[in-house]
Amino acid sequence: MIRPIYRSALTQSRIISRSFSASIIRQSSSTSTGHLPGYPSSPFVSTLQKAVFDSVNANVVSDPNAEDQQTKKGIPTFRVLDGKGSLLPGVDESSLGLSKEEARKIMENMLLLPALDVILYNAQRQGRISFMMTSHGEEAAVIGSASALDNKDEVFAQYREMGVLLYRGFSLDKVMNQVFGTSDDLGQARQMPIHFGSTDHHFHTISSPLATQIPQAAGAAYALKRMKDRKENVVVCYFGEGAASEGDAHAGMNMAATLKCPVIFVVRNNGFAISTPSTEQYAGDGIASRGPGYGISTIRVDGNDVLAVRAAMKHAKQHAIQHSAPFLIECMTYRVGHHSTSDDSSAYRNRKDVEDWKRLDNPLARFGAFLQERGWWTEEEGETLRKQYRKDIVKQLDIAEHKPRPSISSIFEDTYKEVPPHLQEQRAELARLINMYGQTDAWKKELPKYRDQGKDMEQYLEKK
Amino acid sequence: MGLVEEYGRERVFNTPLTEQGIVGFGIGAAAMGHTVIAEIQFADYIFPAFDQIVNEAAKYRFRSGNQHNAGKLTIRSPCMGVGHGALYHSQSVEQFFMPAAGLKVVVPRSPIQAKGLLLASIRDENPVVFLEPKILYRSSVEHVPVDDFTIPLSTAEVLQPGKDITLISWGAPLYSCVQAMEMLKNPPASIAQHVPQSVRNASVELIDLRTILPWDRKTVAESVAKTGRCVIVHEAPITAGAGAEIAAHLQQACFLNLEAPVRRIGGFDTPFPHVHETWYKPGPIQIMDGLVRSLTY
């Protein structure tokens, strides 16, 4: 039965916080490398009855009676699928509540995410876009959590959660408009690539400062609770294990708990904050162990097991609404890609470790195997879909690349609801400069890239 | 007082002691369309929330292409010296927010002003930091309309028209400005020798700036263009205080009209001291001296 499994994990999490075992964990790995696989060739990894995150004591629990033993070892990791995509002993398939259609939608999005990542990553390498961050390795954590939500649940994300938008049907052209900063971008091309936001998709605009969204999510959840027509919705707030070290994470979780806000905090513990391994990020039992300290019901999940993430999210949502209270989910996963296009992760971690991880615990392979076993999916389908995605993505990329940027005058809008007098003056000043110097080489080349080619500024010239 | 009883715990409530949390929480609720009035106990303690105010609240609308905004957020906070508040119960913080495009900063001078400006701030569709001079909480008394009324933001008020010199301030120091003007007219015998007869009848135009960001450049510049002289008074330290921004603008806008350098009178560039408050804060004497020096330049 699936329910008792994570219920037992939950009950344990309330009493577990005193039994940190970081010191034991450290012994198993001579160097601190986040939770890189400690024993890539070890036999238990391939059976994956155990998880191998070395920064937390990540035991797998599938026996609800193993409570005492597990309690001593830190918060266990909830898992449904083993490393080969088979259900763990004791997991009742019917309790997953997974239809073939849903399962396929999850798989399709788990494939779409890396397809986009690869092409956009290369586009950045070719200098076609300025910046990119991929989700490689975290497909299950992101798509699995998205699949358990209603499209109107409000999302506050960090930046590695494009998959949530994709799952909600955020179209490829919208993705491209944002990363290229075209005049059709919902954000008016004002932010760096991958800082998505969409009111239609209930996805609050991403900002670069880490963890700032955490107390905001608590506030949004408080507001949601007071809205009569939104009783079935929650706020979901994503962040990484590095961001969890920010003061705002402490502030947000404590406020959510004391003010009884229906918000689900989803931590993607992927082992690294840029170059800082998670073993240098915290000395406790990961992020999950902090939940009980705030009085927040908590679960640690195998973030590479899409069905476990999905089940935990479903439970969390039910709990958040029923008790009008926050819930914390720590998804243990691994950042397979570089931090961003401005980062070469081989400078601080072994390439081979990363390759081993990709081979040994690939969330796509695990779920793919699960689907194939049921006859819901074939290798060929996957390959056809990949090809189709590549075609669609490249097509949208080409379209976006040739679109103009928003008008120059748009930089003066939306700082305030209105354009105040001093900004009107500055707008007039830029209009004067463009009018006078628009024909110099540098600006002459620049102007045609913008909608209206800068002619929109003429209306703001001060009449002499 | 009494708001909990009238409106209930769900609308008027305590938060944990976390300034960054309070403002972040307020932003989130405002982003969902709710009117949020957050309080920071003392302006001195607004700095833990500086990131949320400057990087988040102020930029929320711009960065989302007007899809989301935190416009319904108002942050109230007591500010300025109180006689014995020392370093962390005395600060004027308005100047720290002046470069935070997207934010409004408002300081009232009296109960009527406080009500009208606060209601305008709460209804304004931009995030507002509303700084209340705490020394006036109990000392300033006047009849305030019980009815709903607002006073527009970004408008300075000419409290007393004049033609010889412009005196600009906001919040508590305005009362010292009024005393300084009186002292200029009728200096006590002990200091009369320092106040030439020729300046005693000077006509001083006193302006309450009221909104620090975006400030009313038109009213101020028109006044200084007319008088040709200007003294700016604030409690915050001089260096990069709001007075610096005003003075810089005036030399650009009124260069040909200025007959004396724009003078700034503020706190010294030190932390706000405890027993030395008298010497630190611009009082009537410092301000009157500033007027004399400007008028006799």
Tab-separated table of N, CA and C in Angstrom, chain A residues 100-227:
chain	number	residue	atom	x	y	z
A	100	LYS	N	-3.277	5.889	-17.782
A	100	LYS	CA	-2.330	5.801	-18.894
A	100	LYS	C	-2.107	7.198	-19.495
A	101	GLU	N	-3.203	7.958	-19.630
A	101	GLU	CA	-3.098	9.284	-20.248
A	101	GLU	C	-2.187	10.201	-19.427
A	102	GLU	N	-2.437	10.185	-18.108
A	102	GLU	CA	-1.599	11.011	-17.231
A	102	GLU	C	-0.141	10.595	-17.319
A	103	ALA	N	0.038	9.280	-17.268
A	103	ALA	CA	1.400	8.755	-17.291
A	103	ALA	C	2.121	9.196	-18.563
A	104	ARG	N	1.405	9.144	-19.665
A	104	ARG	CA	2.026	9.536	-20.939
A	104	ARG	C	2.304	11.040	-20.972
A	105	LYS	N	1.378	11.805	-20.408
A	105	LYS	CA	1.591	13.258	-20.383
A	105	LYS	C	2.851	13.588	-19.563
A	106	ILE	N	3.012	12.889	-18.455
A	106	ILE	CA	4.198	13.105	-17.625
A	106	ILE	C	5.456	12.779	-18.426
A	107	MET	N	5.442	11.640	-19.097
A	107	MET	CA	6.613	11.215	-19.865
A	107	MET	C	6.896	12.211	-20.997
A	108	GLU	N	5.851	12.632	-21.658
A	108	GLU	CA	6.028	13.574	-22.774
A	108	GLU	C	6.698	14.858	-22.294
A	109	ASN	N	6.266	15.338	-21.131
A	109	ASN	CA	6.860	16.571	-20.613
A	109	ASN	C	8.270	16.350	-20.074
A	110	MET	N	8.480	15.142	-19.553
A	110	MET	CA	9.837	14.839	-19.082
A	110	MET	C	10.816	14.764	-20.247
A	111	LEU	N	10.301	14.472	-21.426
A	111	LEU	CA	11.156	14.454	-22.618
A	111	LEU	C	11.286	15.841	-23.243
A	112	LEU	N	10.194	16.613	-23.135
A	112	LEU	CA	10.213	17.954	-23.737
A	112	LEU	C	11.234	18.855	-23.041
A	113	LEU	N	11.287	18.730	-21.725
A	113	LEU	CA	12.169	19.597	-20.941
A	113	LEU	C	13.635	19.482	-21.389
A	114	PRO	N	14.205	18.266	-21.420
A	114	PRO	CA	15.610	18.179	-21.882
A	114	PRO	C	15.770	18.540	-23.358
A	115	ALA	N	14.730	18.281	-24.160
A	115	ALA	CA	14.841	18.639	-25.578
A	115	ALA	C	15.036	20.147	-25.714
A	116	LEU	N	14.250	20.903	-24.947
A	116	LEU	CA	14.384	22.365	-24.946
A	116	LEU	C	15.734	22.785	-24.372
A	117	ASP	N	16.081	22.122	-23.270
A	117	ASP	CA	17.339	22.451	-22.594
A	117	ASP	C	18.528	22.332	-23.552
A	118	VAL	N	18.585	21.226	-24.282
A	118	VAL	CA	19.733	20.969	-25.152
A	118	VAL	C	19.830	22.042	-26.233
A	119	ILE	N	18.706	22.339	-26.850
A	119	ILE	CA	18.745	23.297	-27.967
A	119	ILE	C	19.040	24.710	-27.463
A	120	LEU	N	18.433	25.081	-26.358
A	120	LEU	CA	18.678	26.430	-25.832
A	120	LEU	C	20.098	26.565	-25.289
A	121	TYR	N	20.580	25.470	-24.695
A	121	TYR	CA	21.962	25.491	-24.195
A	121	TYR	C	22.923	25.735	-25.361
A	122	ASN	N	22.683	25.018	-26.452
A	122	ASN	CA	23.548	25.199	-27.621
A	122	ASN	C	23.366	26.584	-28.244
A	123	ALA	N	22.126	27.076	-28.207
A	123	ALA	CA	21.868	28.415	-28.750
A	123	ALA	C	22.676	29.455	-27.977
A	124	GLN	N	22.801	29.234	-26.663
A	124	GLN	CA	23.604	30.165	-25.877
A	124	GLN	C	25.072	30.019	-26.250
A	125	ARG	N	25.522	28.773	-26.435
A	125	ARG	CA	26.920	28.546	-26.791
A	125	ARG	C	27.264	29.199	-28.130
A	126	GLN	N	26.255	29.278	-28.982
A	126	GLN	CA	26.484	29.917	-30.282
A	126	GLN	C	26.283	31.432	-30.209
A	127	GLY	N	25.990	31.938	-29.029
A	127	GLY	CA	25.819	33.370	-28.871
A	127	GLY	C	24.476	33.895	-29.349
A	128	ARG	N	23.532	32.995	-29.574
A	128	ARG	CA	22.227	33.468	-30.067
A	128	ARG	C	21.349	33.973	-28.934
A	129	ILE	N	21.481	33.394	-27.750
A	129	ILE	CA	20.843	33.970	-26.560
A	129	ILE	C	21.937	34.209	-25.519
A	130	SER	N	21.616	35.081	-24.534
A	130	SER	CA	22.684	35.542	-23.644
A	130	SER	C	22.981	34.592	-22.506
A	131	PHE	N	22.017	33.740	-22.154
A	131	PHE	CA	22.158	32.976	-20.909
A	131	PHE	C	21.173	31.829	-20.925
A	132	MET	N	21.509	30.762	-20.192
A	132	MET	CA	20.584	29.628	-20.116
A	132	MET	C	20.921	28.780	-18.900
A	133	MET	N	19.885	28.220	-18.296
A	133	MET	CA	20.069	27.259	-17.205
A	133	MET	C	19.217	26.041	-17.523
A	134	THR	N	19.806	24.869	-17.441
A	134	THR	CA	19.067	23.654	-17.798
A	134	THR	C	18.506	22.970	-16.551
A	135	SER	N	17.643	22.006	-16.785
A	135	SER	CA	17.048	21.231	-15.682
A	135	SER	C	17.533	19.789	-15.698
A	136	HIS	N	18.614	19.500	-16.434
A	136	HIS	CA	19.060	18.120	-16.594
A	136	HIS	C	19.199	17.403	-15.260
A	137	GLY	N	18.585	16.247	-15.165
A	137	GLY	CA	18.665	15.437	-13.962
A	137	GLY	C	17.513	15.682	-13.008
A	138	GLU	N	16.829	16.820	-13.189
A	138	GLU	CA	15.766	17.164	-12.240
A	138	GLU	C	14.388	17.090	-12.891
A	139	GLU	N	14.311	16.389	-14.007
A	139	GLU	CA	13.046	16.306	-14.744
A	139	GLU	C	11.931	15.715	-13.887
A	140	ALA	N	12.268	14.682	-13.106
A	140	ALA	CA	11.226	14.011	-12.320
A	140	ALA	C	10.731	14.902	-11.186
A	141	ALA	N	11.665	15.603	-10.542
A	141	ALA	CA	11.289	16.468	-9.416
A	141	ALA	C	10.326	17.561	-9.890
A	142	VAL	N	10.650	18.128	-11.054
A	142	VAL	CA	9.857	19.261	-11.536
A	142	VAL	C	8.538	18.797	-12.159
A	143	ILE	N	8.625	17.840	-13.081
A	143	ILE	CA	7.400	17.396	-13.759
A	143	ILE	C	6.516	16.586	-12.814
A	144	GLY	N	7.148	15.777	-11.979
A	144	GLY	CA	6.367	14.974	-11.037
A	144	GLY	C	5.544	15.849	-10.105
A	145	SER	N	6.156	16.916	-9.611
A	145	SER	CA	5.422	17.797	-8.707
A	145	SER	C	4.325	18.554	-9.463
A	146	ALA	N	4.650	18.977	-10.676
A	146	ALA	CA	3.654	19.714	-11.468
A	146	ALA	C	2.438	18.845	-11.757
A	147	SER	N	2.682	17.555	-11.966
A	147	SER	CA	1.586	16.672	-12.373
A	147	SER	C	0.569	16.451	-11.254
A	148	ALA	N	0.948	16.761	-10.028
A	148	ALA	CA	0.040	16.534	-8.902
A	148	ALA	C	-0.791	17.776	-8.589
A	149	LEU	N	-0.597	18.820	-9.378
A	149	LEU	CA	-1.240	20.102	-9.048
A	149	LEU	C	-2.366	20.445	-10.002
A	150	ASP	N	-3.200	21.348	-9.532
A	150	ASP	CA	-4.234	21.936	-10.360
A	150	ASP	C	-3.574	23.092	-11.115
A	151	ASN	N	-4.046	23.360	-12.327
A	151	ASN	CA	-3.429	24.423	-13.122
A	151	ASN	C	-3.560	25.803	-12.480
A	152	LYS	N	-4.458	25.913	-11.512
A	152	LYS	CA	-4.641	27.225	-10.871
A	152	LYS	C	-3.911	27.332	-9.529
A	153	ASP	N	-3.199	26.304	-9.142
A	153	ASP	CA	-2.363	26.444	-7.949
A	153	ASP	C	-1.263	27.449	-8.279
A	154	GLU	N	-1.063	28.387	-7.345
A	154	GLU	CA	-0.129	29.478	-7.618
A	154	GLU	C	1.312	28.999	-7.420
A	155	VAL	N	2.152	29.275	-8.388
A	155	VAL	CA	3.532	28.793	-8.313
A	155	VAL	C	4.518	29.956	-8.139
A	156	PHE	N	5.377	29.822	-7.147
A	156	PHE	CA	6.521	30.735	-6.973
A	156	PHE	C	7.766	29.875	-7.153
A	157	ALA	N	8.546	30.183	-8.169
A	157	ALA	CA	9.666	29.305	-8.497
A	157	ALA	C	10.996	30.010	-8.309
A	158	GLN	N	12.065	29.225	-8.365
A	158	GLN	CA	13.415	29.800	-8.272
A	158	GLN	C	13.943	30.150	-9.663
A	159	TYR	N	14.204	29.159	-10.485
A	159	TYR	CA	14.558	29.373	-11.898
A	159	TYR	C	14.743	28.063	-12.658
A	160	ARG	N	14.815	26.932	-11.915
A	160	ARG	CA	15.052	25.684	-12.623
A	160	ARG	C	13.751	24.874	-12.692
A	161	GLU	N	12.654	25.571	-12.913
A	161	GLU	CA	11.353	24.898	-12.887
A	161	GLU	C	10.515	25.188	-14.120
A	162	MET	N	11.171	25.392	-15.269
A	162	MET	CA	10.434	25.628	-16.512
A	162	MET	C	9.455	24.490	-16.787
A	163	GLY	N	9.800	23.277	-16.292
A	163	GLY	CA	8.953	22.106	-16.520
A	163	GLY	C	7.527	22.302	-16.017
A	164	VAL	N	7.365	23.077	-14.931
A	164	VAL	CA	6.016	23.306	-14.401
A	164	VAL	C	5.189	24.063	-15.438
A	165	LEU	N	5.813	25.058	-16.046
A	165	LEU	CA	5.113	25.828	-17.080
A	165	LEU	C	4.795	24.951	-18.280
A	166	LEU	N	5.763	24.152	-18.692
A	166	LEU	CA	5.539	23.286	-19.852
A	166	LEU	C	4.374	22.340	-19.575
A	167	TYR	N	4.370	21.777	-18.358
A	167	TYR	CA	3.302	20.838	-18.001
A	167	TYR	C	1.942	21.524	-18.066
A	168	ARG	N	1.925	22.824	-17.778
A	168	ARG	CA	0.658	23.560	-17.815
A	168	ARG	C	0.325	24.079	-19.207
A	169	GLY	N	1.125	23.708	-20.184
A	169	GLY	CA	0.794	24.080	-21.560
A	169	GLY	C	1.371	25.412	-22.013
A	170	PHE	N	2.354	25.916	-21.295
A	170	PHE	CA	3.049	27.137	-21.719
A	170	PHE	C	3.739	26.809	-23.037
A	171	SER	N	3.370	27.515	-24.098
A	171	SER	CA	3.770	27.071	-25.437
A	171	SER	C	5.234	27.395	-25.744
A	172	LEU	N	5.753	26.676	-26.720
A	172	LEU	CA	7.158	26.857	-27.097
A	172	LEU	C	7.437	28.280	-27.563
A	173	ASP	N	6.465	28.887	-28.240
A	173	ASP	CA	6.735	30.254	-28.703
A	173	ASP	C	6.865	31.211	-27.529
A	174	LYS	N	6.117	30.945	-26.459
A	174	LYS	CA	6.248	31.799	-25.272
A	174	LYS	C	7.632	31.619	-24.633
A	175	VAL	N	8.094	30.375	-24.598
A	175	VAL	CA	9.435	30.112	-24.073
A	175	VAL	C	10.458	30.907	-24.886
A	176	MET	N	10.340	30.802	-26.210
A	176	MET	CA	11.329	31.446	-27.083
A	176	MET	C	11.249	32.974	-26.983
A	177	ASN	N	10.018	33.497	-26.889
A	177	ASN	CA	9.879	34.948	-26.763
A	177	ASN	C	10.591	35.458	-25.511
A	178	GLN	N	10.536	34.663	-24.448
A	178	GLN	CA	11.192	35.104	-23.215
A	178	GLN	C	12.711	35.033	-23.362
A	179	VAL	N	13.223	33.888	-23.801
A	179	VAL	CA	14.685	33.763	-23.812
A	179	VAL	C	15.330	34.686	-24.846
A	180	PHE	N	14.604	34.977	-25.937
A	180	PHE	CA	15.158	35.902	-26.930
A	180	PHE	C	14.804	37.362	-26.625
A	181	GLY	N	13.871	37.580	-25.707
A	181	GLY	CA	13.470	38.954	-25.391
A	181	GLY	C	12.793	39.644	-26.560
A	182	THR	N	11.799	38.990	-27.127
A	182	THR	CA	11.107	39.584	-28.276
A	182	THR	C	9.980	40.510	-27.801
A	183	SER	N	9.417	41.227	-28.742
A	183	SER	CA	8.331	42.155	-28.394
A	183	SER	C	7.081	41.400	-27.961
A	184	ASP	N	7.029	40.092	-28.214
A	184	ASP	CA	5.872	39.309	-27.768
A	184	ASP	C	6.089	38.688	-26.391
A	185	ASP	N	7.244	38.934	-25.788
A	185	ASP	CA	7.495	38.350	-24.470
A	185	ASP	C	6.516	38.928	-23.457
A	186	LEU	N	5.936	38.039	-22.653
A	186	LEU	CA	4.985	38.478	-21.624
A	186	LEU	C	5.655	39.421	-20.631
A	187	GLY	N	6.949	39.258	-20.454
A	187	GLY	CA	7.679	40.095	-19.498
A	187	GLY	C	8.316	41.317	-20.137
A	188	GLN	N	7.951	41.596	-21.403
A	188	GLN	CA	8.484	42.772	-22.097
A	188	GLN	C	10.012	42.766	-22.200
A	189	ALA	N	10.578	41.552	-22.230
A	189	ALA	CA	12.016	41.390	-22.500
A	189	ALA	C	12.897	42.129	-21.497
A	190	ARG	N	12.398	42.267	-20.292
A	190	ARG	CA	13.167	43.068	-19.325
A	190	ARG	C	14.125	42.217	-18.498
A	191	GLN	N	13.870	40.935	-18.401
A	191	GLN	CA	14.712	40.095	-17.536
A	191	GLN	C	15.564	39.130	-18.364
A	192	MET	N	16.562	38.574	-17.688
A	192	MET	CA	17.436	37.592	-18.327
A	192	MET	C	16.628	36.358	-18.752
A	193	PRO	N	17.186	35.589	-19.698
A	193	PRO	CA	16.505	34.353	-20.101
A	193	PRO	C	16.188	33.451	-18.912
A	194	ILE	N	15.141	32.697	-19.071
A	194	ILE	CA	14.549	31.714	-18.142
A	194	ILE	C	13.871	32.340	-16.916
A	195	HIS	N	13.768	33.663	-16.865
A	195	HIS	CA	12.998	34.312	-15.799
A	195	HIS	C	11.544	34.428	-16.266
A	196	PHE	N	10.879	33.270	-16.315
A	196	PHE	CA	9.520	33.223	-16.856
A	196	PHE	C	8.493	33.731	-15.858
A	197	GLY	N	7.337	34.054	-16.379
A	197	GLY	CA	6.190	34.398	-15.547
A	197	GLY	C	4.971	34.438	-16.427
A	198	SER	N	3.838	34.014	-15.898
A	198	SER	CA	2.615	34.037	-16.698
A	198	SER	C	1.401	34.019	-15.784
A	199	THR	N	0.637	35.092	-15.832
A	199	THR	CA	-0.571	35.121	-14.998
A	199	THR	C	-1.536	34.028	-15.439
A	200	ASP	N	-1.647	33.797	-16.741
A	200	ASP	CA	-2.574	32.769	-17.229
A	200	ASP	C	-2.237	31.389	-16.667
A	201	HIS	N	-0.959	31.162	-16.438
A	201	HIS	CA	-0.532	29.859	-15.928
A	201	HIS	C	-0.290	29.877	-14.416
A	202	HIS	N	-0.745	30.950	-13.778
A	202	HIS	CA	-0.597	31.084	-12.317
A	202	HIS	C	0.844	30.834	-11.877
A	203	PHE	N	1.750	31.395	-12.640
A	203	PHE	CA	3.180	31.222	-12.387
A	203	PHE	C	3.772	32.611	-12.177
A	204	HIS	N	4.111	32.907	-10.941
A	204	HIS	CA	4.597	34.254	-10.609
A	204	HIS	C	5.987	34.465	-11.192
A	205	THR	N	6.211	35.655	-11.689
A	205	THR	CA	7.445	35.928	-12.425
A	205	THR	C	8.682	35.670	-11.579
A	206	ILE	N	9.602	34.932	-12.164
A	206	ILE	CA	10.846	34.557	-11.481
A	206	ILE	C	11.751	35.779	-11.354
A	207	SER	N	12.459	35.862	-10.233
A	207	SER	CA	13.483	36.898	-10.101
A	207	SER	C	14.779	36.237	-9.657
A	208	SER	N	15.896	36.900	-9.925
A	208	SER	CA	17.192	36.286	-9.630
A	208	SER	C	17.526	36.189	-8.138
A	209	PRO	N	17.176	37.187	-7.308
A	209	PRO	CA	17.567	37.074	-5.898
A	209	PRO	C	16.990	35.804	-5.265
A	210	LEU	N	17.867	35.000	-4.702
A	210	LEU	CA	17.449	33.690	-4.212
A	210	LEU	C	16.604	33.781	-2.959
A	211	ALA	N	15.600	32.939	-2.903
A	211	ALA	CA	14.786	32.716	-1.699
A	211	ALA	C	13.790	33.829	-1.410
A	212	THR	N	13.870	34.945	-2.151
A	212	THR	CA	12.927	36.039	-1.880
A	212	THR	C	11.487	35.581	-2.074
A	213	GLN	N	11.303	34.560	-2.932
A	213	GLN	CA	9.938	34.104	-3.216
A	213	GLN	C	9.338	33.295	-2.061
A	214	ILE	N	10.153	32.915	-1.089
A	214	ILE	CA	9.651	32.001	-0.050
A	214	ILE	C	8.671	32.698	0.908
A	215	PRO	N	9.052	33.836	1.530
A	215	PRO	CA	8.025	34.536	2.323
A	215	PRO	C	6.889	35.082	1.450
A	216	GLN	N	7.206	35.408	0.194
A	216	GLN	CA	6.141	35.881	-0.708
A	216	GLN	C	5.100	34.782	-0.909
A	217	ALA	N	5.588	33.560	-1.067
A	217	ALA	CA	4.661	32.444	-1.273
A	217	ALA	C	3.772	32.264	-0.047
A	218	ALA	N	4.356	32.453	1.147
A	218	ALA	CA	3.556	32.349	2.369
A	218	ALA	C	2.463	33.409	2.365
A	219	GLY	N	2.830	34.636	1.975
A	219	GLY	CA	1.846	35.725	1.919
A	219	GLY	C	0.766	35.453	0.890
A	220	ALA	N	1.170	34.944	-0.257
A	220	ALA	CA	0.188	34.625	-1.301
A	220	ALA	C	-0.759	33.536	-0.813
A	221	ALA	N	-0.226	32.572	-0.055
A	221	ALA	CA	-1.067	31.486	0.459
A	221	ALA	C	-2.058	32.019	1.492
A	222	TYR	N	-1.596	32.977	2.281
A	222	TYR	CA	-2.503	33.595	3.261
A	222	TYR	C	-3.645	34.299	2.535
A	223	ALA	N	-3.286	34.995	1.453
A	223	ALA	CA	-4.304	35.685	0.653
A	223	ALA	C	-5.268	34.665	0.024
A	224	LEU	N	-4.691	33.596	-0.481
A	224	LEU	CA	-5.494	32.548	-1.132
A	224	LEU	C	-6.530	31.976	-0.164
A	225	LYS	N	-6.079	31.763	1.062
A	225	LYS	CA	-6.951	31.213	2.103
A	225	LYS	C	-8.166	32.109	2.337
A	226	ARG	N	-7.960	33.406	2.137
A	226	ARG	CA	-9.055	34.359	2.396
A	226	ARG	C	-9.956	34.556	1.181
A	227	MET	N	-9.614	33.941	0.045
A	227	MET	CA	-10.421	34.110	-1.172
A	227	MET	C	-11.428	32.976	-1.253
